[in-house]
Amino acid sequence: VLSGCGVYDGTEIHEASAILVHLSRGGAEVQMYAPDVPQMHVIDHSKGQPAEAESRNVLVESARIARGKIASLAKLTTADHDAVIFPGGFGAAKNLSTFAVDGKDCKVNREVERVLKDFHKAGKPIGLCCISPVLAAKVLSGAEVTVGHEEEEGGKWPYAGTAGAIKELGGKHCVKEALFSLTASYEAHVDTKNKVVTTPAFMCETELHNIFDGIGAMVKNVLKLTGK
């Protein structure tokens, strides 16, 4: 499920690409979706500033990542899929929810909420990375998720405050590493009860290959939970 195209106002492109590569390697068939709604705003990524008087549609922008093969999120049903995965990027906090503005008092897009609840009720796994675990924390009360560490640690975890917000949303935060051993193994947290799998990704200031491998751990566990 995508939220636009570009880290500051949509889907984090590297995360989406990594997910797709790992799903392909795992032999999964993939269909991409996005809500057919306006973006909260448009960011000029060369300046990191809002582009005034410009508007874009989340579905239309997400189609860039999907190479045109995308459908409205309203068409996503549990009957047709074994699992659902949400990449991160500020779009998850701006377009799929209002978390970027409202924090613990945020609202979740109604189709996103429906999808999360439907997959949870069906006992089908849900994967989320980077900032997107806040969606599960808000919608699935008591869900265990990770966004990495709970302290900034000199800038290594610049968004560590999100962990506190997750607790305020009703979720349980579990501290995980981006890199946890010299053998370059990466952590994803698996909430086996709720079948929710999360990994920090770009919540950590680390090398791109670390993020790629961490997303791989998330995808691998999601596929494992499908039982296929």
PDB file of C-alpha atoms in Angstrom:
ATOM      1  CA  VAL A   1       0.000   0.000   0.000  1.00  0.00           C
ATOM      2  CA  LEU A   2       1.640   3.217  -1.193  1.00  0.00           C
ATOM      3  CA  SER A   3       1.155   6.791   0.001  1.00  0.00           C
ATOM      4  CA  GLY A   4       2.551   8.881  -2.841  1.00  0.00           C
ATOM      5  CA  CYS A   5       6.031   9.194  -4.316  1.00  0.00           C
ATOM      6  CA  GLY A   6       8.861  10.763  -2.325  1.00  0.00           C
ATOM      7  CA  VAL A   7       9.996  10.556   1.271  1.00  0.00           C
ATOM      8  CA  TYR A   8       8.802  13.973   2.473  1.00  0.00           C
ATOM      9  CA  ASP A   9       5.265  13.874   1.111  1.00  0.00           C
ATOM     10  CA  GLY A  10       4.668  10.271   0.064  1.00  0.00           C
ATOM     11  CA  THR A  11       6.185   6.788   0.021  1.00  0.00           C
ATOM     12  CA  GLU A  12       9.903   6.396   0.743  1.00  0.00           C
ATOM     13  CA  ILE A  13      10.997   5.144  -2.674  1.00  0.00           C
ATOM     14  CA  HIS A  14      13.995   3.093  -1.519  1.00  0.00           C
ATOM     15  CA  GLU A  15      11.797   1.268   0.999  1.00  0.00           C
ATOM     16  CA  ALA A  16       9.130   0.510  -1.593  1.00  0.00           C
ATOM     17  CA  SER A  17      11.748  -0.752  -4.017  1.00  0.00           C
ATOM     18  CA  ALA A  18      13.415  -2.913  -1.361  1.00  0.00           C
ATOM     19  CA  ILE A  19      10.074  -4.455  -0.425  1.00  0.00           C
ATOM     20  CA  LEU A  20       9.341  -5.256  -4.059  1.00  0.00           C
ATOM     21  CA  VAL A  21      12.774  -6.832  -4.586  1.00  0.00           C
ATOM     22  CA  HIS A  22      12.450  -9.028  -1.507  1.00  0.00           C
ATOM     23  CA  LEU A  23       8.884 -10.034  -2.411  1.00  0.00           C
ATOM     24  CA  SER A  24      10.058 -10.937  -5.915  1.00  0.00           C
ATOM     25  CA  ARG A  25      12.923 -12.974  -4.508  1.00  0.00           C
ATOM     26  CA  GLY A  26      10.465 -14.709  -2.189  1.00  0.00           C
ATOM     27  CA  GLY A  27       8.296 -15.747  -5.121  1.00  0.00           C
ATOM     28  CA  ALA A  28       5.321 -13.566  -4.183  1.00  0.00           C
ATOM     29  CA  GLU A  29       2.807 -12.118  -6.622  1.00  0.00           C
ATOM     30  CA  VAL A  30       2.273  -8.433  -5.919  1.00  0.00           C
ATOM     31  CA  GLN A  31      -0.518  -5.937  -6.494  1.00  0.00           C
ATOM     32  CA  MET A  32      -0.035  -2.305  -5.485  1.00  0.00           C
ATOM     33  CA  TYR A  33      -2.704   0.012  -4.114  1.00  0.00           C
ATOM     34  CA  ALA A  34      -3.020   3.576  -2.883  1.00  0.00           C
ATOM     35  CA  PRO A  35      -5.901   5.721  -1.653  1.00  0.00           C
ATOM     36  CA  ASP A  36      -7.448   7.956  -4.295  1.00  0.00           C
ATOM     37  CA  VAL A  37      -7.185  11.163  -2.255  1.00  0.00           C
ATOM     38  CA  PRO A  38      -5.286  14.476  -2.424  1.00  0.00           C
ATOM     39  CA  GLN A  39      -1.882  14.646  -0.767  1.00  0.00           C
ATOM     40  CA  MET A  40      -1.650  16.692   2.434  1.00  0.00           C
ATOM     41  CA  HIS A  41       0.821  18.925   0.560  1.00  0.00           C
ATOM     42  CA  VAL A  42       3.603  18.748  -2.006  1.00  0.00           C
ATOM     43  CA  ILE A  43       7.259  19.042  -0.980  1.00  0.00           C
ATOM     44  CA  ASP A  44      10.019  20.287  -3.259  1.00  0.00           C
ATOM     45  CA  HIS A  45      12.523  17.570  -2.409  1.00  0.00           C
ATOM     46  CA  SER A  46      15.464  19.641  -3.682  1.00  0.00           C
ATOM     47  CA  LYS A  47      14.727  22.263  -1.016  1.00  0.00           C
ATOM     48  CA  GLY A  48      12.812  20.323   1.616  1.00  0.00           C
ATOM     49  CA  GLN A  49      10.129  22.991   1.500  1.00  0.00           C
ATOM     50  CA  PRO A  50       6.431  22.926   0.561  1.00  0.00           C
ATOM     51  CA  ALA A  51       5.668  23.805  -3.063  1.00  0.00           C
ATOM     52  CA  GLU A  52       3.034  26.476  -2.682  1.00  0.00           C
ATOM     53  CA  ALA A  53      -0.097  26.357  -4.847  1.00  0.00           C
ATOM     54  CA  GLU A  54       0.678  22.827  -6.045  1.00  0.00           C
ATOM     55  CA  SER A  55      -1.520  19.793  -5.403  1.00  0.00           C
ATOM     56  CA  ARG A  56      -1.147  16.118  -6.257  1.00  0.00           C
ATOM     57  CA  ASN A  57      -3.181  12.928  -5.913  1.00  0.00           C
ATOM     58  CA  VAL A  58      -1.838  10.050  -3.808  1.00  0.00           C
ATOM     59  CA  LEU A  59      -2.942   7.333  -6.243  1.00  0.00           C
ATOM     60  CA  VAL A  60      -1.578   9.183  -9.279  1.00  0.00           C
ATOM     61  CA  GLU A  61       1.783   9.815  -7.615  1.00  0.00           C
ATOM     62  CA  SER A  62       2.013   6.240  -6.295  1.00  0.00           C
ATOM     63  CA  ALA A  63       1.564   4.994  -9.858  1.00  0.00           C
ATOM     64  CA  ARG A  64       5.091   6.298 -10.544  1.00  0.00           C
ATOM     65  CA  ILE A  65       6.523   3.663  -8.202  1.00  0.00           C
ATOM     66  CA  ALA A  66       4.114   0.982  -9.411  1.00  0.00           C
ATOM     67  CA  ARG A  67       5.084   1.655 -13.038  1.00  0.00           C
ATOM     68  CA  GLY A  68       1.411   2.302 -13.694  1.00  0.00           C
ATOM     69  CA  LYS A  69       0.163  -1.026 -12.328  1.00  0.00           C
ATOM     70  CA  ILE A  70      -1.849   0.208  -9.358  1.00  0.00           C
ATOM     71  CA  ALA A  71      -5.444   0.259  -8.136  1.00  0.00           C
ATOM     72  CA  SER A  72      -7.458   2.329  -5.703  1.00  0.00           C
ATOM     73  CA  LEU A  73      -7.130   1.125  -2.118  1.00  0.00           C
ATOM     74  CA  ALA A  74     -10.925   0.817  -2.021  1.00  0.00           C
ATOM     75  CA  LYS A  75     -10.538  -2.295  -4.225  1.00  0.00           C
ATOM     76  CA  LEU A  76      -8.173  -4.119  -1.850  1.00  0.00           C
ATOM     77  CA  THR A  77      -9.819  -7.125  -0.188  1.00  0.00           C
ATOM     78  CA  THR A  78      -8.469  -9.848   2.088  1.00  0.00           C
ATOM     79  CA  ALA A  79     -10.093 -12.514  -0.063  1.00  0.00           C
ATOM     80  CA  ASP A  80      -7.670 -11.789  -2.906  1.00  0.00           C
ATOM     81  CA  HIS A  81      -4.471 -11.506  -0.862  1.00  0.00           C
ATOM     82  CA  ASP A  82      -2.408 -13.436   1.672  1.00  0.00           C
ATOM     83  CA  ALA A  83      -0.751 -10.407   3.307  1.00  0.00           C
ATOM     84  CA  VAL A  84      -0.452  -6.628   3.134  1.00  0.00           C
ATOM     85  CA  ILE A  85       2.674  -4.461   3.459  1.00  0.00           C
ATOM     86  CA  PHE A  86       3.021  -0.729   4.059  1.00  0.00           C
ATOM     87  CA  PRO A  87       6.302   1.044   3.222  1.00  0.00           C
ATOM     88  CA  GLY A  88       7.241   4.150   5.202  1.00  0.00           C
ATOM     89  CA  GLY A  89       7.886   7.720   4.170  1.00  0.00           C
ATOM     90  CA  PHE A  90       6.095  10.789   5.498  1.00  0.00           C
ATOM     91  CA  GLY A  91       3.147   9.903   3.280  1.00  0.00           C
ATOM     92  CA  ALA A  92       2.151   7.302   5.858  1.00  0.00           C
ATOM     93  CA  ALA A  93       1.967  10.081   8.450  1.00  0.00           C
ATOM     94  CA  LYS A  94       0.477  12.714   6.125  1.00  0.00           C
ATOM     95  CA  ASN A  95      -1.680  10.935   3.534  1.00  0.00           C
ATOM     96  CA  LEU A  96      -2.574   7.593   5.129  1.00  0.00           C
ATOM     97  CA  SER A  97      -3.115   9.294   8.480  1.00  0.00           C
ATOM     98  CA  THR A  98      -2.799  12.678  10.161  1.00  0.00           C
ATOM     99  CA  PHE A  99      -0.019  11.509  12.501  1.00  0.00           C
ATOM    100  CA  ALA A 100       2.460  14.135  11.243  1.00  0.00           C
ATOM    101  CA  VAL A 101       0.103  16.892  12.418  1.00  0.00           C
ATOM    102  CA  ASP A 102      -1.952  15.345  15.208  1.00  0.00           C
ATOM    103  CA  GLY A 103       0.378  12.783  16.800  1.00  0.00           C
ATOM    104  CA  LYS A 104      -1.439  10.529  19.262  1.00  0.00           C
ATOM    105  CA  ASP A 105      -4.752  12.178  18.351  1.00  0.00           C
ATOM    106  CA  CYS A 106      -4.355  11.324  14.681  1.00  0.00           C
ATOM    107  CA  LYS A 107      -7.001   9.947  12.382  1.00  0.00           C
ATOM    108  CA  VAL A 108      -6.337   7.145   9.906  1.00  0.00           C
ATOM    109  CA  ASN A 109      -7.656   7.186   6.351  1.00  0.00           C
ATOM    110  CA  ARG A 110     -10.851   5.126   6.421  1.00  0.00           C
ATOM    111  CA  GLU A 111      -9.716   2.713   3.698  1.00  0.00           C
ATOM    112  CA  VAL A 112      -6.362   2.189   5.441  1.00  0.00           C
ATOM    113  CA  GLU A 113      -8.195   1.508   8.689  1.00  0.00           C
ATOM    114  CA  ARG A 114     -10.536  -0.925   6.930  1.00  0.00           C
ATOM    115  CA  VAL A 115      -7.657  -2.823   5.345  1.00  0.00           C
ATOM    116  CA  LEU A 116      -5.733  -3.119   8.609  1.00  0.00           C
ATOM    117  CA  LYS A 117      -8.793  -4.313  10.510  1.00  0.00           C
ATOM    118  CA  ASP A 118      -9.856  -6.724   7.759  1.00  0.00           C
ATOM    119  CA  PHE A 119      -6.441  -8.387   7.489  1.00  0.00           C
ATOM    120  CA  HIS A 120      -6.147  -8.570  11.272  1.00  0.00           C
ATOM    121  CA  LYS A 121      -9.607 -10.129  11.591  1.00  0.00           C
ATOM    122  CA  ALA A 122      -8.763 -12.627   8.835  1.00  0.00           C
ATOM    123  CA  GLY A 123      -5.560 -13.618  10.633  1.00  0.00           C
ATOM    124  CA  LYS A 124      -3.436 -12.546   7.668  1.00  0.00           C
ATOM    125  CA  PRO A 125      -0.033 -10.914   8.219  1.00  0.00           C
ATOM    126  CA  ILE A 126       0.613  -7.181   8.052  1.00  0.00           C
ATOM    127  CA  GLY A 127       4.079  -5.794   7.373  1.00  0.00           C
ATOM    128  CA  LEU A 128       5.090  -2.200   8.097  1.00  0.00           C
ATOM    129  CA  CYS A 129       8.389  -0.330   8.119  1.00  0.00           C
ATOM    130  CA  CYS A 130       9.846   3.029   9.110  1.00  0.00           C
ATOM    131  CA  ILE A 131       7.055   5.373  10.341  1.00  0.00           C
ATOM    132  CA  SER A 132       4.136   3.231   9.097  1.00  0.00           C
ATOM    133  CA  PRO A 133       3.929   1.086  12.291  1.00  0.00           C
ATOM    134  CA  VAL A 134       2.059   4.027  13.845  1.00  0.00           C
ATOM    135  CA  LEU A 135      -0.890   2.979  11.668  1.00  0.00           C
ATOM    136  CA  ALA A 136      -1.061  -0.420  13.332  1.00  0.00           C
ATOM    137  CA  ALA A 137      -0.553   1.091  16.784  1.00  0.00           C
ATOM    138  CA  LYS A 138      -3.527   3.394  16.202  1.00  0.00           C
ATOM    139  CA  VAL A 139      -5.893   0.893  14.593  1.00  0.00           C
ATOM    140  CA  LEU A 140      -4.964  -2.405  16.272  1.00  0.00           C
ATOM    141  CA  SER A 141      -5.038  -1.790  20.004  1.00  0.00           C
ATOM    142  CA  GLY A 142      -2.185  -3.467  21.846  1.00  0.00           C
ATOM    143  CA  ALA A 143      -0.221  -4.384  18.717  1.00  0.00           C
ATOM    144  CA  GLU A 144       3.524  -4.817  19.221  1.00  0.00           C
ATOM    145  CA  VAL A 145       5.633  -2.794  16.786  1.00  0.00           C
ATOM    146  CA  THR A 146       9.084  -1.295  16.446  1.00  0.00           C
ATOM    147  CA  VAL A 147      10.444   1.937  15.031  1.00  0.00           C
ATOM    148  CA  GLY A 148      13.903   1.130  16.390  1.00  0.00           C
ATOM    149  CA  HIS A 149      15.227   2.880  19.499  1.00  0.00           C
ATOM    150  CA  GLU A 150      13.561   5.119  22.054  1.00  0.00           C
ATOM    151  CA  GLU A 151      16.460   7.593  22.412  1.00  0.00           C
ATOM    152  CA  GLU A 152      18.063   9.686  19.655  1.00  0.00           C
ATOM    153  CA  GLU A 153      21.577   8.599  20.634  1.00  0.00           C
ATOM    154  CA  GLY A 154      23.382  11.540  19.131  1.00  0.00           C
ATOM    155  CA  GLY A 155      21.305  11.640  15.987  1.00  0.00           C
ATOM    156  CA  LYS A 156      21.526   7.962  15.049  1.00  0.00           C
ATOM    157  CA  TRP A 157      17.786   7.620  15.739  1.00  0.00           C
ATOM    158  CA  PRO A 158      16.421  11.088  14.809  1.00  0.00           C
ATOM    159  CA  TYR A 159      12.777  10.027  15.041  1.00  0.00           C
ATOM    160  CA  ALA A 160      13.066   8.179  18.350  1.00  0.00           C
ATOM    161  CA  GLY A 161      10.215  10.222  19.801  1.00  0.00           C
ATOM    162  CA  THR A 162       7.848   8.159  17.646  1.00  0.00           C
ATOM    163  CA  ALA A 163       8.284   5.287  20.102  1.00  0.00           C
ATOM    164  CA  GLY A 164       6.612   7.338  22.830  1.00  0.00           C
ATOM    165  CA  ALA A 165       3.786   8.281  20.498  1.00  0.00           C
ATOM    166  CA  ILE A 166       3.210   4.609  19.719  1.00  0.00           C
ATOM    167  CA  LYS A 167       2.692   3.933  23.405  1.00  0.00           C
ATOM    168  CA  GLU A 168       0.260   6.847  23.627  1.00  0.00           C
ATOM    169  CA  LEU A 169      -1.622   5.419  20.644  1.00  0.00           C
ATOM    170  CA  GLY A 170      -2.179   2.200  22.573  1.00  0.00           C
ATOM    171  CA  GLY A 171       0.548   0.112  20.977  1.00  0.00           C
ATOM    172  CA  LYS A 172       3.508  -1.629  22.582  1.00  0.00           C
ATOM    173  CA  HIS A 173       6.932  -0.502  21.388  1.00  0.00           C
ATOM    174  CA  CYS A 174       9.772  -3.009  21.191  1.00  0.00           C
ATOM    175  CA  VAL A 175      13.340  -1.732  20.831  1.00  0.00           C
ATOM    176  CA  LYS A 176      15.098  -3.189  17.807  1.00  0.00           C
ATOM    177  CA  GLU A 177      18.366  -2.537  16.015  1.00  0.00           C
ATOM    178  CA  ALA A 178      18.971  -1.693  12.400  1.00  0.00           C
ATOM    179  CA  LEU A 179      22.212  -3.656  12.664  1.00  0.00           C
ATOM    180  CA  PHE A 180      22.602  -6.018  15.584  1.00  0.00           C
ATOM    181  CA  SER A 181      25.692  -8.118  14.918  1.00  0.00           C
ATOM    182  CA  LEU A 182      29.006  -8.146  13.135  1.00  0.00           C
ATOM    183  CA  THR A 183      27.590 -10.747  10.734  1.00  0.00           C
ATOM    184  CA  ALA A 184      25.260  -8.100   9.290  1.00  0.00           C
ATOM    185  CA  SER A 185      21.996  -9.622  10.443  1.00  0.00           C
ATOM    186  CA  TYR A 186      19.059  -7.278  10.809  1.00  0.00           C
ATOM    187  CA  GLU A 187      16.071  -7.248  13.052  1.00  0.00           C
ATOM    188  CA  ALA A 188      12.387  -7.185  12.426  1.00  0.00           C
ATOM    189  CA  HIS A 189       9.885  -7.486  15.242  1.00  0.00           C
ATOM    190  CA  VAL A 190       7.245 -10.172  14.874  1.00  0.00           C
ATOM    191  CA  ASP A 191       4.043  -9.818  16.891  1.00  0.00           C
ATOM    192  CA  THR A 192       2.953 -13.417  16.492  1.00  0.00           C
ATOM    193  CA  LYS A 193      -0.412 -12.875  18.205  1.00  0.00           C
ATOM    194  CA  ASN A 194      -1.495 -10.111  15.825  1.00  0.00           C
ATOM    195  CA  LYS A 195       0.671 -11.221  12.871  1.00  0.00           C
ATOM    196  CA  VAL A 196       2.183  -7.749  12.609  1.00  0.00           C
ATOM    197  CA  VAL A 197       5.801  -7.520  11.399  1.00  0.00           C
ATOM    198  CA  THR A 198       7.771  -4.267  11.631  1.00  0.00           C
ATOM    199  CA  THR A 199      11.326  -3.005  11.024  1.00  0.00           C
ATOM    200  CA  PRO A 200      12.949   0.430  11.570  1.00  0.00           C
ATOM    201  CA  ALA A 201      14.304   1.091   8.039  1.00  0.00           C
ATOM    202  CA  PHE A 202      15.030   4.835   7.615  1.00  0.00           C
ATOM    203  CA  MET A 203      14.139   5.615  11.223  1.00  0.00           C
ATOM    204  CA  CYS A 204      17.865   4.944  11.688  1.00  0.00           C
ATOM    205  CA  GLU A 205      20.728   6.946  10.194  1.00  0.00           C
ATOM    206  CA  THR A 206      22.626   4.044   8.670  1.00  0.00           C
ATOM    207  CA  GLU A 207      23.893   2.737   5.351  1.00  0.00           C
ATOM    208  CA  LEU A 208      21.349   1.914   2.660  1.00  0.00           C
ATOM    209  CA  HIS A 209      22.273  -1.775   2.544  1.00  0.00           C
ATOM    210  CA  ASN A 210      21.435  -2.066   6.251  1.00  0.00           C
ATOM    211  CA  ILE A 211      17.978  -0.684   5.563  1.00  0.00           C
ATOM    212  CA  PHE A 212      17.579  -3.005   2.566  1.00  0.00           C
ATOM    213  CA  ASP A 213      18.485  -6.053   4.678  1.00  0.00           C
ATOM    214  CA  GLY A 214      16.224  -5.001   7.550  1.00  0.00           C
ATOM    215  CA  ILE A 215      13.312  -4.724   5.134  1.00  0.00           C
ATOM    216  CA  GLY A 216      14.267  -8.159   3.855  1.00  0.00           C
ATOM    217  CA  ALA A 217      13.876  -9.554   7.367  1.00  0.00           C
ATOM    218  CA  MET A 218      10.416  -7.996   7.576  1.00  0.00           C
ATOM    219  CA  VAL A 219       9.329  -9.369   4.204  1.00  0.00           C
ATOM    220  CA  LYS A 220      10.711 -12.818   4.975  1.00  0.00           C
ATOM    221  CA  ASN A 221       8.723 -12.995   8.208  1.00  0.00           C
ATOM    222  CA  VAL A 222       5.553 -11.739   6.526  1.00  0.00           C
ATOM    223  CA  LEU A 223       5.828 -14.432   3.876  1.00  0.00           C
ATOM    224  CA  LYS A 224       6.550 -17.035   6.542  1.00  0.00           C
ATOM    225  CA  LEU A 225       3.406 -16.077   8.444  1.00  0.00           C
ATOM    226  CA  THR A 226       1.279 -16.666   5.354  1.00  0.00           C
ATOM    227  CA  GLY A 227       2.119 -20.352   5.689  1.00  0.00           C
ATOM    228  CA  LYS A 228       2.708 -20.637   1.947  1.00  0.00           C
TER     229      LYS A 228
END
